[in-house]
PDB file of C-alpha atoms in Angstrom:
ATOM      1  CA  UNK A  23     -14.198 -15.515  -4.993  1.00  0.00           C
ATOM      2  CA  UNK A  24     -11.976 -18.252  -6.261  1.00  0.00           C
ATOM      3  CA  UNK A  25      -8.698 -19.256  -3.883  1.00  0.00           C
ATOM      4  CA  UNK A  26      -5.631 -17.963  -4.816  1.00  0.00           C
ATOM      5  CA  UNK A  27      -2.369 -19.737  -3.747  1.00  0.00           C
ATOM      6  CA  UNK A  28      -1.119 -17.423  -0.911  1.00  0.00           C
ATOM      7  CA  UNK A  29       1.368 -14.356  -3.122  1.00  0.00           C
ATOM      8  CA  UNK A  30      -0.563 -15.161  -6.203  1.00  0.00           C
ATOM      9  CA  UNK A  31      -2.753 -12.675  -8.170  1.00  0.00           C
ATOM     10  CA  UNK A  32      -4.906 -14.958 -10.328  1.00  0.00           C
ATOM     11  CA  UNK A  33      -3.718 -16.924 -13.492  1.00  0.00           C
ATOM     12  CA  UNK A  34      -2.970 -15.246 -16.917  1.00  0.00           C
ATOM     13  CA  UNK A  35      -4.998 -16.233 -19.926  1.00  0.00           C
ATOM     14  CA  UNK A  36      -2.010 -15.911 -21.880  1.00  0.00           C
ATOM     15  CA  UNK A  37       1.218 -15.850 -19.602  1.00  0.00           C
ATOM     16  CA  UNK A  38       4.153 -15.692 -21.963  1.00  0.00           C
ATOM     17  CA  UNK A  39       2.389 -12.126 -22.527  1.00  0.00           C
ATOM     18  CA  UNK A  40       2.252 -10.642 -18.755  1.00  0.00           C
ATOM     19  CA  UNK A  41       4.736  -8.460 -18.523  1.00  0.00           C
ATOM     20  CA  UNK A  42       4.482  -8.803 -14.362  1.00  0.00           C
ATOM     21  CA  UNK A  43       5.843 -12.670 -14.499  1.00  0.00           C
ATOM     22  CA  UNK A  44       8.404 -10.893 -16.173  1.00  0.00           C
ATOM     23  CA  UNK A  45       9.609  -8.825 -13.748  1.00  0.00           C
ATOM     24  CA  UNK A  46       9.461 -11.646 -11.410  1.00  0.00           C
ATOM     25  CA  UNK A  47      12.697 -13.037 -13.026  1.00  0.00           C
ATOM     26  CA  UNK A  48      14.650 -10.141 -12.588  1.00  0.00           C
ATOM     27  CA  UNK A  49      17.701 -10.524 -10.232  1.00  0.00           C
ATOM     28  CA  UNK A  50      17.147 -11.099  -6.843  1.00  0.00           C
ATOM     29  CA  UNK A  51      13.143 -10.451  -7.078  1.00  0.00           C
ATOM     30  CA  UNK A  52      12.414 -14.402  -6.167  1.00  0.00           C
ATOM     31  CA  UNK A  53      14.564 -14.145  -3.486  1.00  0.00           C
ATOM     32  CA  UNK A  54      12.376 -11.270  -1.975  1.00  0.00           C
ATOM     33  CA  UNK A  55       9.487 -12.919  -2.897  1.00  0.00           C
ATOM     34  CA  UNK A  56      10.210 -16.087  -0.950  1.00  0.00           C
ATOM     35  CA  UNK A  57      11.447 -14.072   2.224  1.00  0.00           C
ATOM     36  CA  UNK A  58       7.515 -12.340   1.821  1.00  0.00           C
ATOM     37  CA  UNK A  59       6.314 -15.813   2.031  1.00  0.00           C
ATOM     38  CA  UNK A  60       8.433 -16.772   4.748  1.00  0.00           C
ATOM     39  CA  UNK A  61       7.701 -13.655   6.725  1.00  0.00           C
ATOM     40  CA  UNK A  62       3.771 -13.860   6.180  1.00  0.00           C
ATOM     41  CA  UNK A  63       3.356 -17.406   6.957  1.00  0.00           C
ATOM     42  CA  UNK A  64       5.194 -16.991   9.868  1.00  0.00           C
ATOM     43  CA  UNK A  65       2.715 -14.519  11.952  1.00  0.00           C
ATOM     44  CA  UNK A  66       0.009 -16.787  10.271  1.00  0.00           C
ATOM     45  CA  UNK A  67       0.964 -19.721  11.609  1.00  0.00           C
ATOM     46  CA  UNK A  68       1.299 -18.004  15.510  1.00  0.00           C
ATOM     47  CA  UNK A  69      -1.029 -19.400  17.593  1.00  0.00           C
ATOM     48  CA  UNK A  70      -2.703 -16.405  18.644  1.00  0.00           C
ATOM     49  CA  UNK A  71      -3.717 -15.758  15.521  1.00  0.00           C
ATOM     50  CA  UNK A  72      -6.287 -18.679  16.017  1.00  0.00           C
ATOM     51  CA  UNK A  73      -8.582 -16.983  18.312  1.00  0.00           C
ATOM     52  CA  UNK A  74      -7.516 -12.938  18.317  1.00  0.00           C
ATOM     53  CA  UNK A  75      -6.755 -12.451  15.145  1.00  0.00           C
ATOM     54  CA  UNK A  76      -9.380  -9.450  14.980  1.00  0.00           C
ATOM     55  CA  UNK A  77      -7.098  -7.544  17.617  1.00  0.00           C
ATOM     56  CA  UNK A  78      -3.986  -8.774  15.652  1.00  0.00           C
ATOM     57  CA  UNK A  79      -5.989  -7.246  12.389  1.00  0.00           C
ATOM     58  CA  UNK A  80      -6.894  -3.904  14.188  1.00  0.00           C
ATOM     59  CA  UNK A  81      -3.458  -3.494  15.772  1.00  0.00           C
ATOM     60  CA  UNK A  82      -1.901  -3.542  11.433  1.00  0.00           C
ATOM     61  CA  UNK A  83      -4.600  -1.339  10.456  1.00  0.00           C
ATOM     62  CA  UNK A  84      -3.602   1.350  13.381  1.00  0.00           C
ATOM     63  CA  UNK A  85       0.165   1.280  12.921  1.00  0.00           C
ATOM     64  CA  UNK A  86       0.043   0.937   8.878  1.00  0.00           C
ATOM     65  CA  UNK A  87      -2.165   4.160   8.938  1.00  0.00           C
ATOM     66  CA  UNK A  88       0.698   5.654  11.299  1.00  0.00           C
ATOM     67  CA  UNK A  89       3.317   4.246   8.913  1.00  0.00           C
ATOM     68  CA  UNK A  90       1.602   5.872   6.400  1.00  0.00           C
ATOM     69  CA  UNK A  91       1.277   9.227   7.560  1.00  0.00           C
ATOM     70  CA  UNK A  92       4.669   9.436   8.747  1.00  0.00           C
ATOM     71  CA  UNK A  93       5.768   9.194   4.924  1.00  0.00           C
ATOM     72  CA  UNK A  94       3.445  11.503   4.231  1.00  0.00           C
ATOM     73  CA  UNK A  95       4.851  14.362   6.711  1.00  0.00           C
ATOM     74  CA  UNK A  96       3.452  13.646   9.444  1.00  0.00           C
ATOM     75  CA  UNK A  97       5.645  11.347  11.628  1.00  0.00           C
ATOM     76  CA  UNK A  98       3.382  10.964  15.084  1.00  0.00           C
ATOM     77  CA  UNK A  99       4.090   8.216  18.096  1.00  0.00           C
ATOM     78  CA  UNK A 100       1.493   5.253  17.702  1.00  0.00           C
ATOM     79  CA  UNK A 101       0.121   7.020  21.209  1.00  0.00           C
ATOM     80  CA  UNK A 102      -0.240  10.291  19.706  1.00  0.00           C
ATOM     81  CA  UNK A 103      -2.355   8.440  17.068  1.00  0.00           C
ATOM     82  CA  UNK A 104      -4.631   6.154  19.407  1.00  0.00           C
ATOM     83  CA  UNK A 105      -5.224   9.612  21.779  1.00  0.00           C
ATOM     84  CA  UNK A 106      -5.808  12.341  19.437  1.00  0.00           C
ATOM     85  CA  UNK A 107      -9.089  13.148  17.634  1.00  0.00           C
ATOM     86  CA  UNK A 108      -8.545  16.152  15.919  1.00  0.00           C
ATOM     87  CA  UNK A 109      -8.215  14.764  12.409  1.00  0.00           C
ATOM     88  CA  UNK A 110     -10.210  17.742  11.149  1.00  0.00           C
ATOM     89  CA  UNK A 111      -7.200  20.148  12.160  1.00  0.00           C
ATOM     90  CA  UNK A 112      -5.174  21.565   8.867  1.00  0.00           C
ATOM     91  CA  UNK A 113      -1.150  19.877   8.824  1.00  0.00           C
ATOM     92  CA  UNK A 114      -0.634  16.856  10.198  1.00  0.00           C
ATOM     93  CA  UNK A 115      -3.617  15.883  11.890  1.00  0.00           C
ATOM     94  CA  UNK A 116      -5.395  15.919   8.443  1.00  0.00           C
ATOM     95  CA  UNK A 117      -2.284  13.686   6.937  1.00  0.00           C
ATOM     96  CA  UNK A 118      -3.164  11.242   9.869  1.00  0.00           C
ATOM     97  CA  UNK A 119      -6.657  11.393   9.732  1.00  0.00           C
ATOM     98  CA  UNK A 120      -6.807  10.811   5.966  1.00  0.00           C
ATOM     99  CA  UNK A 121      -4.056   7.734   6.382  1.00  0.00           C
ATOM    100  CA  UNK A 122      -6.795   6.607   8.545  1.00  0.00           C
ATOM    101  CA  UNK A 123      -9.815   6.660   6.988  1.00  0.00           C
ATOM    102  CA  UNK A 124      -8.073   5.307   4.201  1.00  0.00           C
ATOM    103  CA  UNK A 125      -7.177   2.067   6.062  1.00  0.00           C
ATOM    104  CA  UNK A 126     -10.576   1.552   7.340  1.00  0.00           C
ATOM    105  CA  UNK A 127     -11.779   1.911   3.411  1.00  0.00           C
ATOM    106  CA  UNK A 128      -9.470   0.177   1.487  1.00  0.00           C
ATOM    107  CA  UNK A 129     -10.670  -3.462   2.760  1.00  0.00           C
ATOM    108  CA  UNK A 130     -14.426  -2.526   1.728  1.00  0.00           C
ATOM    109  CA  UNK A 131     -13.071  -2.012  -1.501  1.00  0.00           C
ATOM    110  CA  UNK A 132     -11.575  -5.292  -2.718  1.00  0.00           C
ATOM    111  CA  UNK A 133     -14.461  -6.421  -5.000  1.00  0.00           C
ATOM    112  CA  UNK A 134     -14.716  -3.650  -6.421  1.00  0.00           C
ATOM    113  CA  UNK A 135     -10.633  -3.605  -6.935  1.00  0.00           C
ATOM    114  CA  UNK A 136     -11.456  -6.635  -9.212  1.00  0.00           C
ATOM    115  CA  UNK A 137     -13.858  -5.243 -11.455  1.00  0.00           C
ATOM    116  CA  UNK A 138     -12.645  -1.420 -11.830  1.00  0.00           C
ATOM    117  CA  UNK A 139      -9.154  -0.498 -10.144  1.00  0.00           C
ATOM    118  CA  UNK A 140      -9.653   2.930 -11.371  1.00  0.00           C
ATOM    119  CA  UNK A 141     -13.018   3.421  -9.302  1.00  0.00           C
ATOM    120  CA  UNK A 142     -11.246   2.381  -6.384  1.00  0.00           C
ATOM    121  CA  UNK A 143      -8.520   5.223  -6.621  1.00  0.00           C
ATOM    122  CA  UNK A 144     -11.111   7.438  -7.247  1.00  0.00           C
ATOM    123  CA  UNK A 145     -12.656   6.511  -4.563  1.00  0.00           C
ATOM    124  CA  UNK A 146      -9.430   6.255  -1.985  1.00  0.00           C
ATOM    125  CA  UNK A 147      -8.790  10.038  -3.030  1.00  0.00           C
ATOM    126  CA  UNK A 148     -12.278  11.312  -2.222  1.00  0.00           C
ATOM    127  CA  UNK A 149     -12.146   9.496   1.267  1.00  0.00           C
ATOM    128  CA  UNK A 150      -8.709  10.466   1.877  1.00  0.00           C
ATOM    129  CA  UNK A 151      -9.464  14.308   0.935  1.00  0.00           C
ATOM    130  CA  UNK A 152     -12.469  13.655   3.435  1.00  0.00           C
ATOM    131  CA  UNK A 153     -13.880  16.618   5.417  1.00  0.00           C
ATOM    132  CA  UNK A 154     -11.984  19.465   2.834  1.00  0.00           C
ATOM    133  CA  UNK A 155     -13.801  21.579   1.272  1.00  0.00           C
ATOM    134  CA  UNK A 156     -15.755  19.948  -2.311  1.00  0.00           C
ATOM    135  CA  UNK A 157     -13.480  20.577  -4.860  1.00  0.00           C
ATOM    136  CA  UNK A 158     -13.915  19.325  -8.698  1.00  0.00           C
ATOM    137  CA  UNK A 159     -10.298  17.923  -8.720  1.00  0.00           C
ATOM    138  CA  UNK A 160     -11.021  15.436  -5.939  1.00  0.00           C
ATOM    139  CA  UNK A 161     -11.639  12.119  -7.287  1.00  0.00           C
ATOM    140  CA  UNK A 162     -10.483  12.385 -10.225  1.00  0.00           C
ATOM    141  CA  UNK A 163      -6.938  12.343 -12.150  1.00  0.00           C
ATOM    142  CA  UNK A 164      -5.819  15.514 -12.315  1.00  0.00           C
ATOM    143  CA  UNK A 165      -6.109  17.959 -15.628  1.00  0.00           C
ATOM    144  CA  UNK A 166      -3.868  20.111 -17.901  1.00  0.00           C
ATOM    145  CA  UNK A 167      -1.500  21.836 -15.880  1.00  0.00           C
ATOM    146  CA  UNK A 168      -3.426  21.312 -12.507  1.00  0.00           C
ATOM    147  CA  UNK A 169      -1.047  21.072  -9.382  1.00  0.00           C
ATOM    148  CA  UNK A 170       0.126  18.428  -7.194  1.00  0.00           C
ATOM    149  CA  UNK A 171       1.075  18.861  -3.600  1.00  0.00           C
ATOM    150  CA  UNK A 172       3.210  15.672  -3.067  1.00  0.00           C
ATOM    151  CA  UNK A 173       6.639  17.620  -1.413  1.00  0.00           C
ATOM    152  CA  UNK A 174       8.378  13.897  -0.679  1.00  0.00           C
ATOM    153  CA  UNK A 175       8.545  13.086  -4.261  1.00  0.00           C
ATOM    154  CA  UNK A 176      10.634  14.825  -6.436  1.00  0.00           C
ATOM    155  CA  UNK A 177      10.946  12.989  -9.665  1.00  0.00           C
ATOM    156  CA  UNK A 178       9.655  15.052 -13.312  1.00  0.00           C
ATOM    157  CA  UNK A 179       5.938  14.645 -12.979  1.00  0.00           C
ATOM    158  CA  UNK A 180       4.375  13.433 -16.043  1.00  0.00           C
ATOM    159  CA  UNK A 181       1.711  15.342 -17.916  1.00  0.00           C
ATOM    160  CA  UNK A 182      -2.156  14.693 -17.403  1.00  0.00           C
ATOM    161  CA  UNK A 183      -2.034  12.970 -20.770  1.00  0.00           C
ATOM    162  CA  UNK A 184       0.783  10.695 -19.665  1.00  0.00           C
ATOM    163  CA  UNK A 185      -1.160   9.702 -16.720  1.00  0.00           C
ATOM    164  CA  UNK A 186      -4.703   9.133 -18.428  1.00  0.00           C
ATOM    165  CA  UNK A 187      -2.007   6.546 -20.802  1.00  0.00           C
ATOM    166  CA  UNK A 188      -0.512   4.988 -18.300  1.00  0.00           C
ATOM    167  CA  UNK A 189      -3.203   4.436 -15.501  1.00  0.00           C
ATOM    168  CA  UNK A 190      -5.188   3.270 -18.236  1.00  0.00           C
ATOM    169  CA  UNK A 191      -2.515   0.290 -19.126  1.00  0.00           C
ATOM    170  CA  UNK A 192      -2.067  -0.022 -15.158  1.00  0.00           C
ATOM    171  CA  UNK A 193      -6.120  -0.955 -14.807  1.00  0.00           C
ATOM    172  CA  UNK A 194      -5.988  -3.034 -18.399  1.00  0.00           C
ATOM    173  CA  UNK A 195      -2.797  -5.230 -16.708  1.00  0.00           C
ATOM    174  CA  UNK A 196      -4.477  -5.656 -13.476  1.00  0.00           C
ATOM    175  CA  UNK A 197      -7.943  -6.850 -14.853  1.00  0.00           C
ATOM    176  CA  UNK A 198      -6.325  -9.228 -17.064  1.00  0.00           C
ATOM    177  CA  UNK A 199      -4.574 -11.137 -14.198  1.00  0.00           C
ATOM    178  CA  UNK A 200      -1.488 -12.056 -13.997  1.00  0.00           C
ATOM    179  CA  UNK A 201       0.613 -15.266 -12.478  1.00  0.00           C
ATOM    180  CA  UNK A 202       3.128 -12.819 -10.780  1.00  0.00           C
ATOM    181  CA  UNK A 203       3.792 -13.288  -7.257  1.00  0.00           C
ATOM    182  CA  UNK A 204       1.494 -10.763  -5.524  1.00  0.00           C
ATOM    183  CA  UNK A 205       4.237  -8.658  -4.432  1.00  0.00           C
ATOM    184  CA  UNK A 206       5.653  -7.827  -7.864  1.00  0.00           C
ATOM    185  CA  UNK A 207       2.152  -6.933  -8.817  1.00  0.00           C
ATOM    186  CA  UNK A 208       1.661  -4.797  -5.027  1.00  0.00           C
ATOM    187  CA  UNK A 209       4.911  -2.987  -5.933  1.00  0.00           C
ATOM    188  CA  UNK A 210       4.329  -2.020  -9.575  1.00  0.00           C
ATOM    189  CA  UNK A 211       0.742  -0.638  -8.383  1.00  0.00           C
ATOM    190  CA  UNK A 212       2.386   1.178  -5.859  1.00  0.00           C
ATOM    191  CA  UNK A 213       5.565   2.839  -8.074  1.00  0.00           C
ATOM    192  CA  UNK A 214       3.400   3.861 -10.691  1.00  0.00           C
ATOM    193  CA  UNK A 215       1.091   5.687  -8.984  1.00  0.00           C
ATOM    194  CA  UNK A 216       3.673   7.338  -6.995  1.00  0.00           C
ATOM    195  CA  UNK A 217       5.567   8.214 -10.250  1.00  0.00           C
ATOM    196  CA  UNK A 218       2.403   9.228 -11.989  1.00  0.00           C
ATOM    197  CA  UNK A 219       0.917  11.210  -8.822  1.00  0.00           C
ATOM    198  CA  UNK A 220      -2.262  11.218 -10.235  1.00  0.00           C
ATOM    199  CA  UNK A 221      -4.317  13.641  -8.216  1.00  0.00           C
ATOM    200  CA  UNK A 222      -3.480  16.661  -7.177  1.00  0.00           C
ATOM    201  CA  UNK A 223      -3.097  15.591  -3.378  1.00  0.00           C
ATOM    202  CA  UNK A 224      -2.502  12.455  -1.449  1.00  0.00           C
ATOM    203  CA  UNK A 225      -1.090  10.292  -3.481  1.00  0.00           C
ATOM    204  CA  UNK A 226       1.739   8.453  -1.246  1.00  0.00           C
ATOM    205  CA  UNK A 227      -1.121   7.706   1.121  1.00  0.00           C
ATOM    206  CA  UNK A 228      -3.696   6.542  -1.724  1.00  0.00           C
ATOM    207  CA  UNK A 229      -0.756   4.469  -3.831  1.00  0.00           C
ATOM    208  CA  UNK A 230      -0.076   2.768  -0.066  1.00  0.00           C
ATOM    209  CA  UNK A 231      -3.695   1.903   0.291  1.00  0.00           C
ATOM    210  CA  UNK A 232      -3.626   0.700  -3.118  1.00  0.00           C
ATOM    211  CA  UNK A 233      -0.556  -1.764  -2.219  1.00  0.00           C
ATOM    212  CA  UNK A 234      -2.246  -2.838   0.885  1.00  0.00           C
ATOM    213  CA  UNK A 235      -5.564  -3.750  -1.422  1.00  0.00           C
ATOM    214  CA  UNK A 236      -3.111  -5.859  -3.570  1.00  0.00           C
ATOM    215  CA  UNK A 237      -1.828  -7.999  -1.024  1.00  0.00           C
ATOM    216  CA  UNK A 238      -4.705  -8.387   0.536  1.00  0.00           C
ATOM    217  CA  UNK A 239      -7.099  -9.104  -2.297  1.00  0.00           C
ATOM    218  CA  UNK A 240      -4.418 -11.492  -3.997  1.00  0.00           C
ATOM    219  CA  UNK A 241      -4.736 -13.586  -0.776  1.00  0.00           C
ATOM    220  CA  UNK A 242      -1.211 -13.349   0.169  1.00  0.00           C
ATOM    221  CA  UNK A 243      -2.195 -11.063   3.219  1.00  0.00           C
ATOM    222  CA  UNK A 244      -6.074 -11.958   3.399  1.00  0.00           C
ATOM    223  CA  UNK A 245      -6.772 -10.572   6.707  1.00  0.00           C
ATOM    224  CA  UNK A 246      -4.775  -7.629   6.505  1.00  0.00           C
ATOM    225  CA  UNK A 247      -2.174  -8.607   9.345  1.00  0.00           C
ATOM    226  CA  UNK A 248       1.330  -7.579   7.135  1.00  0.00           C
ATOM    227  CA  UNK A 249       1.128  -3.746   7.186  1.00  0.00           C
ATOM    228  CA  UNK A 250       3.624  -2.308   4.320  1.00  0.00           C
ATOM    229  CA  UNK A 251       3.641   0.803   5.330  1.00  0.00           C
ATOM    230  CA  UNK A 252       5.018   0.328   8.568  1.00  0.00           C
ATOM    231  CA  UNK A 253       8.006  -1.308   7.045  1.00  0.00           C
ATOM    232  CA  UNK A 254       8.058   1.217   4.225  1.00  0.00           C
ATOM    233  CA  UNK A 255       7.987   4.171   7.107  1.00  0.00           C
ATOM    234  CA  UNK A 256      10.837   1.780   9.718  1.00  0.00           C
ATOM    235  CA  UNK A 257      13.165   2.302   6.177  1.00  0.00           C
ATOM    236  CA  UNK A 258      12.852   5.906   5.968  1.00  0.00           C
ATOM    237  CA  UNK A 259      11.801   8.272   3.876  1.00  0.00           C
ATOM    238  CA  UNK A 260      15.667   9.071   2.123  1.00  0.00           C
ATOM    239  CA  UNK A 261      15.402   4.975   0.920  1.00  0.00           C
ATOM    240  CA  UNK A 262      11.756   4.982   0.416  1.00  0.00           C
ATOM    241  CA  UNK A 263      12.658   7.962  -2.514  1.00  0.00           C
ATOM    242  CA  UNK A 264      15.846   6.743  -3.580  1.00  0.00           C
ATOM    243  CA  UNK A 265      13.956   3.200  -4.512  1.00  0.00           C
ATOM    244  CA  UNK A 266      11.135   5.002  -6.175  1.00  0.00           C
ATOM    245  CA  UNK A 267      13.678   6.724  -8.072  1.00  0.00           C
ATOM    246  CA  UNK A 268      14.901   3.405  -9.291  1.00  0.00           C
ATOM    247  CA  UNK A 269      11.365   2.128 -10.108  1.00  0.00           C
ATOM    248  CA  UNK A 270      10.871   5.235 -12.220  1.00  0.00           C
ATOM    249  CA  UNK A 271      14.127   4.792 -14.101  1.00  0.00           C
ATOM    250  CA  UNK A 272      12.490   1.863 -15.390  1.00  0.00           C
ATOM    251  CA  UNK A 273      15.870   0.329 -15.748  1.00  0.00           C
ATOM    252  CA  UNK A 274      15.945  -3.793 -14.854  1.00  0.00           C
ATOM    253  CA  UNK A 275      18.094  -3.003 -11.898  1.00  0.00           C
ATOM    254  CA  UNK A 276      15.997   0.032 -10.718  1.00  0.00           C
ATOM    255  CA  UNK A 277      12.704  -1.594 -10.667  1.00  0.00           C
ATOM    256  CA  UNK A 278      13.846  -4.988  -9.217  1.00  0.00           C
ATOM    257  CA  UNK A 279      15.540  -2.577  -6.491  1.00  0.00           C
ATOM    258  CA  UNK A 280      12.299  -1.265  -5.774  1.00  0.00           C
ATOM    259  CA  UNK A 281      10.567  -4.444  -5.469  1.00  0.00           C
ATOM    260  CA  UNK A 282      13.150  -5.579  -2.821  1.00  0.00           C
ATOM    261  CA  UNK A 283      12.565  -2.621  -1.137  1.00  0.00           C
ATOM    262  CA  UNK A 284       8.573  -3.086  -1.319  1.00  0.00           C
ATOM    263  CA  UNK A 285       9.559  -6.744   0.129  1.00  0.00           C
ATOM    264  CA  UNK A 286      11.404  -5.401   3.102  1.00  0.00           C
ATOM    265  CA  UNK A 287       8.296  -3.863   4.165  1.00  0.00           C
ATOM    266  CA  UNK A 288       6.255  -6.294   4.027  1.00  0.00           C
ATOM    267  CA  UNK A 289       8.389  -8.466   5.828  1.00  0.00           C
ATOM    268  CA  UNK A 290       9.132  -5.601   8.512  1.00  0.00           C
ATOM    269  CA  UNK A 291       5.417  -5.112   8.679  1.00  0.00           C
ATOM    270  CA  UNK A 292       4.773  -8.906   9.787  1.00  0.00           C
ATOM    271  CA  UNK A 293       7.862  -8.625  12.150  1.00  0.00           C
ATOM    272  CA  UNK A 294       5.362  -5.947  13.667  1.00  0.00           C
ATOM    273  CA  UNK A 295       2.467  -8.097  13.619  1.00  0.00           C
ATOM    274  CA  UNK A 296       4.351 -11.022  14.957  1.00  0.00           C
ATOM    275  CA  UNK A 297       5.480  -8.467  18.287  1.00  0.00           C
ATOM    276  CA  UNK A 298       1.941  -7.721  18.681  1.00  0.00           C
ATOM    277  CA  UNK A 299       1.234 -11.644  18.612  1.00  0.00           C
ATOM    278  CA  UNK A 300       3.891 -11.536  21.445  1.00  0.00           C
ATOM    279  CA  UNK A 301       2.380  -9.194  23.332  1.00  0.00           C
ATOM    280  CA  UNK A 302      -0.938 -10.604  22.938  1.00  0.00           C
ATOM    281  CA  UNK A 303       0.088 -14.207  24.500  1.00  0.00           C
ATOM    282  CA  UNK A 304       2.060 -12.711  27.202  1.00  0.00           C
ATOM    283  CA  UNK A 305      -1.104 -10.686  28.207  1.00  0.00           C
ATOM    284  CA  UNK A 306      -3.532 -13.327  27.856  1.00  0.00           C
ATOM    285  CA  UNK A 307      -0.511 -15.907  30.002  1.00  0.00           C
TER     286      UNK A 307
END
């Protein structure tokens, strides 16, 4: 894989035409941008990352899968997550369990992300669904008038032919690169498949995993130490929805609102990373 400057996603072919740099004009989106940068580089640069970085990595992957879940419903102490096993268990220990397989998956998938973004949802939502029952709707974008159990998200939800459309356009934009800073690019993959809700369960945790592969893959977040959704979950769920809602009012101010608010969690999830630097060094003193 070619380097990517660190928040990149790689260079356009034609850049007056990505609609992604555009977004990264809109007010106060370069500010939030540089504070990701800021933030990232930060717990990058601490010197235990030079020799534990593994634990460091672990530690993000744990509490982003807790983050996750808790946005999802189920809203467990990172204890409760490292002592329980009984992920199988209908509720919230299948919300947690899925949030975590889905962590450990979504870094096998980044070549693939690369080649077919659509496989790799696909993919997400069969590992997230995990021991349930096989079911013909898993894995695939949902049909007709098939339902969707996604209770945090309230917003119109758009007909099956809407979302062939538009996650179509999603995978043709992200295979076609883009110069955008990797967090407008995170956030946009993110809000549209939380607007869309493609399949007909799981899709906050599987459009989180999806962010995560962004920022990872673009090489803004290559080892996977910046956990989103632990930022996303420290905001709450009330601003969480209220800055969807602006993404999917596709108004300037409404997505650019949403991509500040996608920034704030990145840069609350390598405030986490940084405390568990902190800990790390004291223990190791």
């Amino acid at each position: 894989m070619a380097a990517h400057s660190r928040g990149t996603t790689p260079a356009s072919p034609n850049a007056s035409a990505d609609p992604l740099v555009a977004l990264a004009s809109l007010p106060g989106v370069a500010d939030a941008v540089d504070s990701v940068r800021k933030s990232v580089d930060r717990v990058y640069g601490h010197r235990i990352m030079r020799r534990r970085s593994n634990e460091v990595t672990s530690e993000a992957a744990l509490r982003g899968a807790r983050g996750s879940a808790a946005l999802a419903g189920a809203d467990w102490a990172l204890e409760e997550v490292r002592r329980r096993t009984d992920f199988g268990v209908d509720g919230e220990p299948r919300t947690v369990g899925a949030a975590l397989r889905l962590t450990a998956e979504s870094g096998q998938l980044l070549s693939v992300w690369r080649q077919s973004p659509l496989r790799v949802l696909a993919r997400l939502h069969l590992v997230a669904a995990g021991g349930e029952a096989a079911d013909e709707t898993v894995g695939r974008p949902r049909l007709g008038a098939e339902p969707v159990d996604e209770p945090l998200i309230e917003l119109a939800l758009p007909d099956a032919n809407e979302v062939a459309g538009r996650l179509d356009g999603l995978s043709r934009l992200l295979l076609a690169g883009s110069e955008a800073p990797a967090l407008v690019t995170a956030a946009v993959v993110h809000g549209e498949l939380l607007a869309l809700r493609p399949f007909g369960s799981y899709n906050g945790l599987v459009a989180r995993a999806a962010e995560r592969i962004v920022l990872v893959g673009s090489g803004l977040d290559p080892k996977s130490i910046c956990p989103a959704e632990v930022g996303h979950a420290e905001l709450g769920r009330a601003a969480y929805v209220a800055a969807l809602e602006g993404y999917a009012s596709g108004t300037p101010e409404g997505v650019a609102a949403w991509i500040a608010h996608c920034g704030r969690a990145v840069d609350l999830g390598a405030r986490e990373s940084t405390a568990v630097c902190e800990a790390l060094q004291r223990g190791a003193a």
